């Protein structure tokens, strides 16, 4: 019963009933307005990722897969020549992949869609049918992975524990339970109460706008703090573990996640608090040897200066540096929780074992 409730409620992304548009809750307008969008044009689909209407590594992968299918379907309606159809698919996939560079799930999902198309010999209408099954499968599997991550993550915490989280790695950012928020939401369903401290997450406030929104709606005890209060909360003894999501995990365990995550991990080390990274295996990039090889997105400085203020909070001539992600060194991470289980150091071995395991 509870299970069904989550399945239905935590669905912020999908296809419209006729399958011709991508439907999503516009995250850029939360928590004040719940606006659902239906998108079908190449530019509006790419814009939705760029401007964070849809965000979170697994969610942008799922969204991009749906987007590619919607575009393919529209084109197939116009009875194109097969070779031209396949070329156009590749161009759209490249355009979508270029919207955000750090989260590897985006590229992963698009490559999976293209590979499926490549393996399908046949006219565009047939390829479109296969692509529809593939994007729905990507979404369904993401939900299943999140559920398993939640199960594994829940074993790491006890009744009443305080969890500090950064950014938003909940159902908005992935499917169903999300990743870092999964154990908390599953615990809530099962009556295992956890207390959450949500970093507001400057500059785009995903913690305040999204994590606090999701957890409050689920009835979880959540306390919003400014990013610079994390040390105080840890020092007070209120935090027993940090749960964070990930945008890309390198083969040695170095992890890119929302800017500020590495600072949380450094503080946690000082206070002896374990930091767990939670994410599906689609976020692990074994071709990337370490964090130095992860491309870090840099965003417009106006997000810092003007976005949340009635009047600009710095002079126009003041320069800003606005990296969207940072890399947490693998030595600061106590465990990486995936759908296949919890990886422990040394990550070069434990992460590799995930992919050697053909089960
Ligand atoms: O810029 P964002 O909001 O897309 O960044 C999101 C994060 O950093 C998340 O923690 C990460 O993608 C994991 S989401 C399950």
XYZ file of C-alpha atoms and ligand atoms in Angstrom:
374
model
C 0.000 0.000 0.000
C 2.708 2.449 1.111
C 4.842 1.184 -1.747
C 2.119 2.064 -4.268
C 1.765 5.523 -2.800
C 5.443 6.272 -3.475
C 5.307 4.820 -6.947
C 2.480 7.127 -7.902
C 3.517 10.203 -5.996
C 7.206 10.395 -6.736
C 6.881 10.549 -10.489
C 8.058 13.959 -11.583
C 9.029 13.003 -15.121
C 7.564 10.927 -17.949
C 5.830 10.970 -21.303
C 2.435 12.519 -21.952
C -0.347 9.985 -22.429
C -0.107 10.149 -26.219
C 3.671 9.655 -25.966
C 4.388 12.736 -28.052
C 5.880 15.056 -25.439
C 8.038 14.858 -22.343
C 6.113 15.812 -19.220
C 7.945 17.161 -16.185
C 7.555 19.139 -13.011
C 9.554 22.353 -13.526
C 12.093 22.199 -10.680
C 13.268 25.745 -11.299
C 9.937 27.035 -9.935
C 9.812 24.976 -6.745
C 8.873 25.281 -3.954
C 6.555 28.201 -4.650
C 4.876 27.007 -7.828
C 4.182 23.485 -9.046
C 4.226 23.914 -12.803
C 4.064 20.930 -15.147
C 5.596 21.325 -18.608
C 5.041 19.350 -21.795
C 7.957 19.675 -24.186
C 8.643 18.486 -27.719
C 10.879 20.992 -29.553
C 14.635 20.276 -29.693
C 15.575 23.646 -28.237
C 13.036 23.633 -25.396
C 14.124 20.110 -24.423
C 17.785 21.158 -24.299
C 16.888 24.369 -22.480
C 15.076 22.396 -19.779
C 18.324 20.622 -18.889
C 20.497 23.730 -19.214
C 18.319 25.852 -16.944
C 17.746 23.063 -14.424
C 14.015 22.665 -14.990
C 15.070 19.055 -14.812
C 18.207 18.332 -12.855
C 20.009 15.669 -10.854
C 22.268 13.194 -12.639
C 19.896 10.205 -13.053
C 16.906 12.447 -13.865
C 18.687 14.254 -16.681
C 19.657 10.873 -18.137
C 16.043 9.664 -18.057
C 14.808 12.989 -19.415
C 17.306 12.960 -22.292
C 16.268 9.420 -23.245
C 12.613 10.494 -23.363
C 13.582 13.635 -25.284
C 15.435 11.674 -27.939
C 12.471 9.344 -28.352
C 10.010 12.254 -28.703
C 12.208 13.891 -31.331
C 12.656 10.619 -33.209
C 8.911 10.018 -33.229
C 8.149 13.461 -34.617
C 10.679 13.002 -37.363
C 9.447 9.499 -38.246
C 5.957 10.959 -38.817
C 7.428 12.863 -41.750
C 8.589 9.625 -43.420
C 12.295 10.477 -43.689
C 14.938 8.482 -45.542
C 16.435 5.992 -43.088
C 20.051 7.251 -43.342
C 18.979 10.861 -42.809
C 16.860 9.788 -39.835
C 19.809 8.048 -38.187
C 22.083 11.066 -38.786
C 19.524 13.418 -37.247
C 19.193 11.176 -34.183
C 22.945 11.400 -33.605
C 22.897 15.190 -33.979
C 20.078 15.566 -31.448
C 21.825 13.221 -29.028
C 25.024 15.266 -29.335
C 23.071 18.484 -28.715
C 21.395 17.087 -25.603
C 24.680 15.633 -24.299
C 26.363 19.036 -24.625
C 23.889 20.770 -22.301
C 25.688 19.745 -19.097
C 29.157 18.198 -19.008
C 29.618 16.728 -15.523
C 26.862 14.178 -14.876
C 27.829 11.063 -16.799
C 24.271 9.659 -16.720
C 23.274 12.085 -19.459
C 25.829 10.695 -21.884
C 25.213 7.152 -20.626
C 21.467 7.270 -21.355
C 21.903 8.849 -24.781
C 24.561 6.328 -25.779
C 22.269 3.526 -24.660
C 19.456 4.911 -26.838
C 21.740 5.305 -29.864
C 23.187 1.822 -29.429
C 19.638 0.434 -29.377
C 18.842 2.296 -32.603
C 22.063 1.035 -34.199
C 21.157 -2.559 -33.377
C 17.755 -2.161 -35.029
C 17.718 -2.804 -38.732
C 14.577 -1.374 -40.201
C 12.669 1.735 -41.177
C 12.340 4.763 -38.853
C 8.903 3.681 -37.523
C 10.424 0.456 -36.296
C 13.371 2.245 -34.682
C 10.943 4.585 -32.934
C 9.071 1.659 -31.381
C 12.315 0.219 -30.081
C 13.370 3.620 -28.720
C 10.097 3.982 -26.853
C 10.663 0.659 -25.098
C 14.255 1.662 -24.317
C 13.501 5.037 -22.719
C 10.715 3.519 -20.640
C 13.119 0.758 -19.564
C 15.789 3.314 -18.577
C 13.229 5.071 -16.377
C 11.867 1.872 -14.840
C 15.358 0.513 -14.141
C 16.402 3.811 -12.547
C 13.472 3.502 -10.157
C 14.416 -0.073 -9.307
C 18.042 0.909 -8.748
C 16.993 3.731 -6.433
C 14.864 1.351 -4.416
C 17.818 -1.025 -3.958
C 20.141 1.862 -3.073
C 17.624 2.914 -0.432
C 17.597 -0.606 1.041
C 21.403 -0.762 1.236
C 21.683 2.784 2.580
C 19.158 2.133 5.322
C 21.477 -0.495 6.849
C 24.022 2.267 7.534
C 21.923 4.254 10.000
C 20.031 3.671 13.224
C 16.754 4.932 14.643
C 16.866 8.661 15.407
C 20.200 9.283 13.640
C 20.907 12.719 12.207
C 21.828 12.783 8.518
C 23.346 15.760 6.794
C 22.725 16.038 3.066
C 23.839 18.505 0.420
C 21.961 19.581 -2.716
C 19.016 17.423 -3.757
C 19.373 13.735 -4.515
C 15.752 12.792 -3.948
C 12.911 11.664 -6.168
C 13.107 14.911 -8.136
C 16.691 14.120 -9.092
C 16.250 10.426 -9.784
C 13.296 8.051 -9.868
C 10.963 7.090 -7.026
C 13.103 7.257 -3.859
C 16.034 9.174 -5.264
C 19.535 8.223 -4.157
C 20.876 10.044 -1.085
C 17.342 10.650 0.200
C 16.269 7.071 -0.542
C 17.200 5.536 2.822
C 15.517 8.435 4.601
C 12.268 8.080 2.642
C 12.287 4.296 2.933
C 13.042 4.588 6.658
C 10.093 6.925 7.009
C 7.800 4.368 5.340
C 9.006 1.668 7.699
C 8.768 3.749 10.836
C 12.550 4.211 11.220
C 12.724 7.922 11.935
C 15.777 9.875 10.865
C 16.439 13.588 11.370
C 17.781 15.412 8.350
C 19.903 18.540 8.133
C 19.616 19.935 4.620
C 22.318 22.330 3.441
C 20.589 25.103 1.510
C 23.227 24.594 -1.241
C 24.329 27.911 -2.648
C 23.991 29.286 -5.226
C 20.961 27.475 -6.706
C 19.435 26.439 -3.379
C 18.544 22.875 -4.305
C 18.684 21.945 -0.605
C 16.254 24.616 0.500
C 13.965 24.644 -2.506
C 13.884 20.927 -3.313
C 15.221 18.663 -0.543
C 13.337 20.445 2.213
C 10.207 20.443 -0.007
C 10.427 16.712 -0.700
C 11.179 15.700 2.867
C 8.575 17.961 4.439
C 5.935 16.544 2.084
C 6.960 13.033 3.094
C 6.651 13.919 6.774
C 10.386 13.594 7.520
C 11.877 15.808 10.231
C 14.046 18.204 8.238
C 16.023 21.219 9.398
C 17.280 23.636 6.781
C 20.702 25.162 7.394
C 22.907 27.555 5.438
C 25.941 25.805 3.984
C 28.259 27.542 6.433
C 26.368 26.083 9.418
C 27.296 22.462 8.713
C 30.374 22.605 10.930
C 28.336 23.879 13.875
C 25.696 21.198 13.458
C 28.385 18.504 13.303
C 30.198 19.915 16.313
C 26.942 19.832 18.276
C 26.868 16.066 17.740
C 23.670 16.176 15.736
C 24.996 14.365 12.655
C 25.803 10.633 12.611
C 26.311 10.336 8.829
C 26.424 12.433 5.667
C 24.495 11.108 2.650
C 25.238 12.760 -0.670
C 24.496 12.003 -4.304
C 26.942 11.978 -7.187
C 27.212 13.210 -10.751
C 30.204 11.145 -11.713
C 32.276 8.645 -9.775
C 35.753 8.023 -11.220
C 37.359 4.573 -11.207
C 39.381 5.412 -8.074
C 36.294 6.572 -6.126
C 36.848 10.329 -6.503
C 33.352 11.751 -6.769
C 31.967 14.851 -8.457
C 28.842 16.198 -6.812
C 27.233 19.576 -6.209
C 29.664 22.354 -5.325
C 30.231 22.309 -1.578
C 30.165 18.526 -1.188
C 33.944 18.304 -0.782
C 33.756 20.930 1.968
C 31.143 18.834 3.789
C 33.399 15.778 3.499
C 36.429 17.655 4.849
C 34.403 18.877 7.831
C 32.996 15.398 8.429
C 36.508 13.982 8.552
C 37.405 16.504 11.244
C 34.433 15.436 13.349
C 34.797 11.690 12.636
C 31.501 11.420 10.771
C 31.225 8.950 7.844
C 30.376 10.304 4.407
C 28.447 8.009 2.082
C 27.991 8.640 -1.625
C 24.811 7.095 -3.003
C 24.204 6.574 -6.704
C 23.351 4.049 -9.408
C 26.091 2.289 -11.357
C 25.123 4.483 -14.333
C 26.912 7.297 -12.459
C 30.185 5.378 -12.254
C 32.551 6.177 -15.090
C 35.199 3.459 -15.187
C 36.776 5.158 -18.218
C 37.589 8.135 -16.009
C 40.628 7.279 -13.873
C 40.278 9.974 -11.193
C 38.656 13.258 -10.241
C 41.151 15.357 -12.197
C 39.619 13.933 -15.377
C 36.037 14.892 -14.543
C 34.882 17.954 -16.510
C 33.430 20.541 -14.144
C 30.617 22.717 -15.399
C 31.003 26.447 -14.806
C 27.818 28.485 -14.740
C 26.894 32.133 -15.107
C 27.985 34.322 -12.198
C 24.595 36.017 -12.218
C 23.314 32.931 -10.405
C 25.356 34.149 -7.445
C 24.755 37.879 -7.718
C 21.187 38.395 -8.840
C 19.132 35.249 -9.023
C 17.606 35.203 -5.529
C 17.709 38.887 -4.681
C 15.349 41.726 -5.312
C 18.395 43.892 -5.991
C 21.841 42.598 -7.053
C 23.923 41.688 -3.999
C 27.219 42.771 -5.595
C 28.268 45.490 -8.003
C 27.931 44.648 -11.714
C 31.701 44.880 -12.218
C 32.437 42.301 -9.502
C 33.748 39.068 -10.997
C 32.212 35.748 -9.952
C 33.481 32.192 -10.073
C 30.613 29.728 -10.215
C 31.642 26.066 -10.605
C 28.566 23.847 -10.354
C 30.394 20.824 -8.928
C 33.460 19.870 -6.970
C 35.326 16.622 -6.504
C 35.480 14.852 -3.175
C 38.660 12.874 -2.746
C 38.027 9.132 -2.422
C 39.944 9.109 0.879
C 37.138 11.131 2.461
C 34.420 8.674 1.431
C 33.459 5.847 3.820
C 31.360 3.985 1.259
C 29.752 4.231 -2.166
C 26.250 2.826 -2.071
C 24.996 1.430 -5.387
C 22.075 -0.783 -6.346
C 24.488 -3.718 -6.287
C 25.697 -3.107 -2.748
C 28.045 -0.925 -0.713
C 31.560 -0.460 -2.079
C 34.303 0.149 0.442
C 37.902 1.292 -0.080
C 40.019 0.523 -1.964
C 37.593 1.709 -4.622
C 39.802 0.786 -7.552
C 39.004 -2.821 -6.596
C 35.471 -2.581 -5.241
C 34.125 -0.439 -8.095
C 35.760 -2.648 -10.711
C 34.140 -5.694 -9.087
C 30.708 -4.150 -9.715
C 31.277 -4.288 -13.439
C 33.050 -7.657 -13.464
C 29.941 -9.094 -11.801
C 27.733 -10.072 -14.724
C 24.727 -10.889 -12.511
O 23.210 20.965 -10.653
P 22.322 19.866 -10.186
O 21.206 20.342 -9.325
O 21.852 18.992 -11.314
O 23.256 18.961 -9.272
C 22.727 17.797 -8.731
C 23.632 17.089 -7.799
O 24.758 17.458 -7.599
C 23.101 15.814 -7.210
O 23.611 15.601 -5.938
C 23.483 14.629 -8.109
O 23.153 14.893 -9.436
C 22.845 13.370 -7.689
S 21.114 13.355 -7.951
C 20.509 11.849 -7.507
